[in-house]
Each structure stands twice: as structure tokens, then as C-alpha cells.
């Protein structure tokens, strides 16, 4: 939330944003919608393909990975499952 507040008050950002615009984190419902990419299933992909879409305990070597190395979901969003 502190990061969002900082973005909102940055002079360079405020010049480009409509008056009253505020950066914020998504609500749980917004995040779920983005994560599922319009599907109604727990994953936006076939769960058997999880290695192609997410870093998790079985394929991460116990470390974080650069964002965007796995496939994106149907909305073009990366790393919505796993990694952190």
C-alpha cells in the first residue's frame, strides 16, 4: 500500500494521471478475476500444465525467479500462480 501511495504522489505520475486518480491494490475479487483470466476453474490453465505456468515448490529449487519466464494466462498476465 505504501508503494501505491508513493506512485500516486510522484510528481511525474501526477502530471500524466487524471485528477483524483489513486493507485491501489486490487480487491480479492479483482485479483481472482485477473488470475483466472475469465475462467471459472481454480487455474486459468489445465492443472497438468502447471510447470509451464508457475514456479512452485516442485520446480523452483526453493528460490524466486524472474517474472515472465513462464507462460502468461489468457489475459497476458504472468506469474499469477506461484513464485512468491
mmCIF file of C-alpha atoms in Angstrom:
data_model
loop_
_atom_site.group_PDB
_atom_site.id
_atom_site.type_symbol
_atom_site.label_atom_id
_atom_site.label_comp_id
_atom_site.label_asym_id
_atom_site.label_seq_id
_atom_site.Cartn_x
_atom_site.Cartn_y
_atom_site.Cartn_z
ATOM 1 C CA UNK A 1 0.000 0.000 0.000
ATOM 2 C CA UNK A 2 2.926 2.300 0.751
ATOM 3 C CA UNK A 3 4.235 1.729 -2.797
ATOM 4 C CA UNK A 4 0.824 2.636 -4.255
ATOM 5 C CA UNK A 5 0.722 5.809 -2.171
ATOM 6 C CA UNK A 6 4.209 6.740 -3.361
ATOM 7 C CA UNK A 7 3.211 6.196 -7.011
ATOM 8 C CA UNK A 8 0.121 8.334 -6.566
ATOM 9 C CA UNK A 9 2.075 11.245 -5.137
ATOM 10 C CA UNK A 10 5.051 11.135 -7.525
ATOM 11 C CA UNK A 11 5.242 14.400 -9.454
ATOM 12 C CA UNK A 12 6.000 12.677 -12.777
ATOM 13 C CA UNK A 13 3.000 10.341 -12.370
ATOM 14 C CA UNK A 14 0.586 13.027 -11.229
ATOM 15 C CA UNK A 15 1.244 15.018 -14.420
ATOM 16 C CA UNK A 16 0.018 12.076 -16.512
ATOM 17 C CA UNK A 17 -2.910 10.895 -14.396
ATOM 18 C CA UNK A 18 -6.457 12.225 -14.363
ATOM 19 C CA UNK A 19 -7.248 14.426 -11.381
ATOM 20 C CA UNK A 20 -8.237 12.328 -8.394
ATOM 21 C CA UNK A 21 -6.599 9.141 -9.729
ATOM 22 C CA UNK A 22 -5.199 6.913 -6.989
ATOM 23 C CA UNK A 23 -3.088 3.771 -7.427
ATOM 24 C CA UNK A 24 -4.347 0.902 -5.289
ATOM 25 C CA UNK A 25 -4.027 -2.828 -4.867
ATOM 26 C CA UNK A 26 -6.759 -4.936 -6.469
ATOM 27 C CA UNK A 27 -9.573 -6.265 -4.342
ATOM 28 C CA UNK A 28 -9.639 -10.018 -3.806
ATOM 29 C CA UNK A 29 -12.400 -10.342 -6.406
ATOM 30 C CA UNK A 30 -10.434 -8.281 -8.954
ATOM 31 C CA UNK A 31 -7.302 -10.366 -8.364
ATOM 32 C CA UNK A 32 -9.270 -13.633 -8.687
ATOM 33 C CA UNK A 33 -10.790 -12.463 -11.972
ATOM 34 C CA UNK A 34 -7.376 -11.463 -13.338
ATOM 35 C CA UNK A 35 -5.768 -14.683 -12.115
ATOM 36 C CA UNK A 36 -8.426 -16.960 -13.589
ATOM 37 C CA UNK A 37 -8.463 -14.963 -16.850
ATOM 38 C CA UNK A 38 -12.195 -15.286 -17.375
ATOM 39 C CA UNK A 39 -12.441 -18.972 -16.473
ATOM 40 C CA UNK A 40 -14.421 -20.382 -13.549
ATOM 41 C CA UNK A 41 -11.821 -23.013 -12.668
ATOM 42 C CA UNK A 42 -9.171 -22.698 -9.926
ATOM 43 C CA UNK A 43 -6.477 -22.223 -12.589
ATOM 44 C CA UNK A 44 -6.674 -20.431 -15.924
ATOM 45 C CA UNK A 45 -4.943 -23.445 -17.468
ATOM 46 C CA UNK A 46 -5.125 -27.239 -17.273
ATOM 47 C CA UNK A 47 -3.566 -28.120 -13.864
ATOM 48 C CA UNK A 48 -1.416 -30.807 -15.519
ATOM 49 C CA UNK A 49 0.428 -27.924 -17.259
ATOM 50 C CA UNK A 50 1.369 -26.120 -14.034
ATOM 51 C CA UNK A 51 5.113 -26.390 -14.792
ATOM 52 C CA UNK A 52 4.543 -24.266 -17.900
ATOM 53 C CA UNK A 53 2.716 -21.500 -15.991
ATOM 54 C CA UNK A 54 4.006 -21.329 -12.423
ATOM 55 C CA UNK A 55 7.043 -21.596 -10.170
ATOM 56 C CA UNK A 56 6.185 -23.605 -7.067
ATOM 57 C CA UNK A 57 7.813 -25.985 -4.545
ATOM 58 C CA UNK A 58 8.403 -28.827 -7.025
ATOM 59 C CA UNK A 59 10.119 -26.782 -9.761
ATOM 60 C CA UNK A 60 11.539 -23.635 -8.148
ATOM 61 C CA UNK A 61 14.651 -25.028 -6.442
ATOM 62 C CA UNK A 62 13.484 -23.191 -3.326
ATOM 63 C CA UNK A 63 14.149 -19.752 -4.776
ATOM 64 C CA UNK A 64 12.368 -16.880 -6.506
ATOM 65 C CA UNK A 65 12.572 -16.490 -10.284
ATOM 66 C CA UNK A 66 12.485 -13.591 -12.687
ATOM 67 C CA UNK A 67 8.964 -12.650 -13.630
ATOM 68 C CA UNK A 68 7.688 -13.556 -17.093
ATOM 69 C CA UNK A 69 9.712 -16.735 -17.641
ATOM 70 C CA UNK A 70 6.631 -18.951 -17.644
ATOM 71 C CA UNK A 71 3.600 -18.709 -19.938
ATOM 72 C CA UNK A 72 1.078 -15.921 -19.403
ATOM 73 C CA UNK A 73 -2.611 -16.511 -18.817
ATOM 74 C CA UNK A 74 -5.263 -15.662 -21.425
ATOM 75 C CA UNK A 75 -5.246 -12.019 -20.258
ATOM 76 C CA UNK A 76 -1.489 -11.784 -20.867
ATOM 77 C CA UNK A 77 -0.655 -11.711 -17.144
ATOM 78 C CA UNK A 78 2.404 -13.571 -15.895
ATOM 79 C CA UNK A 79 3.115 -15.217 -12.559
ATOM 80 C CA UNK A 80 -0.410 -15.127 -11.207
ATOM 81 C CA UNK A 81 0.202 -18.543 -9.609
ATOM 82 C CA UNK A 82 3.288 -19.360 -7.583
ATOM 83 C CA UNK A 83 6.694 -17.632 -7.419
ATOM 84 C CA UNK A 84 6.049 -15.643 -4.232
#
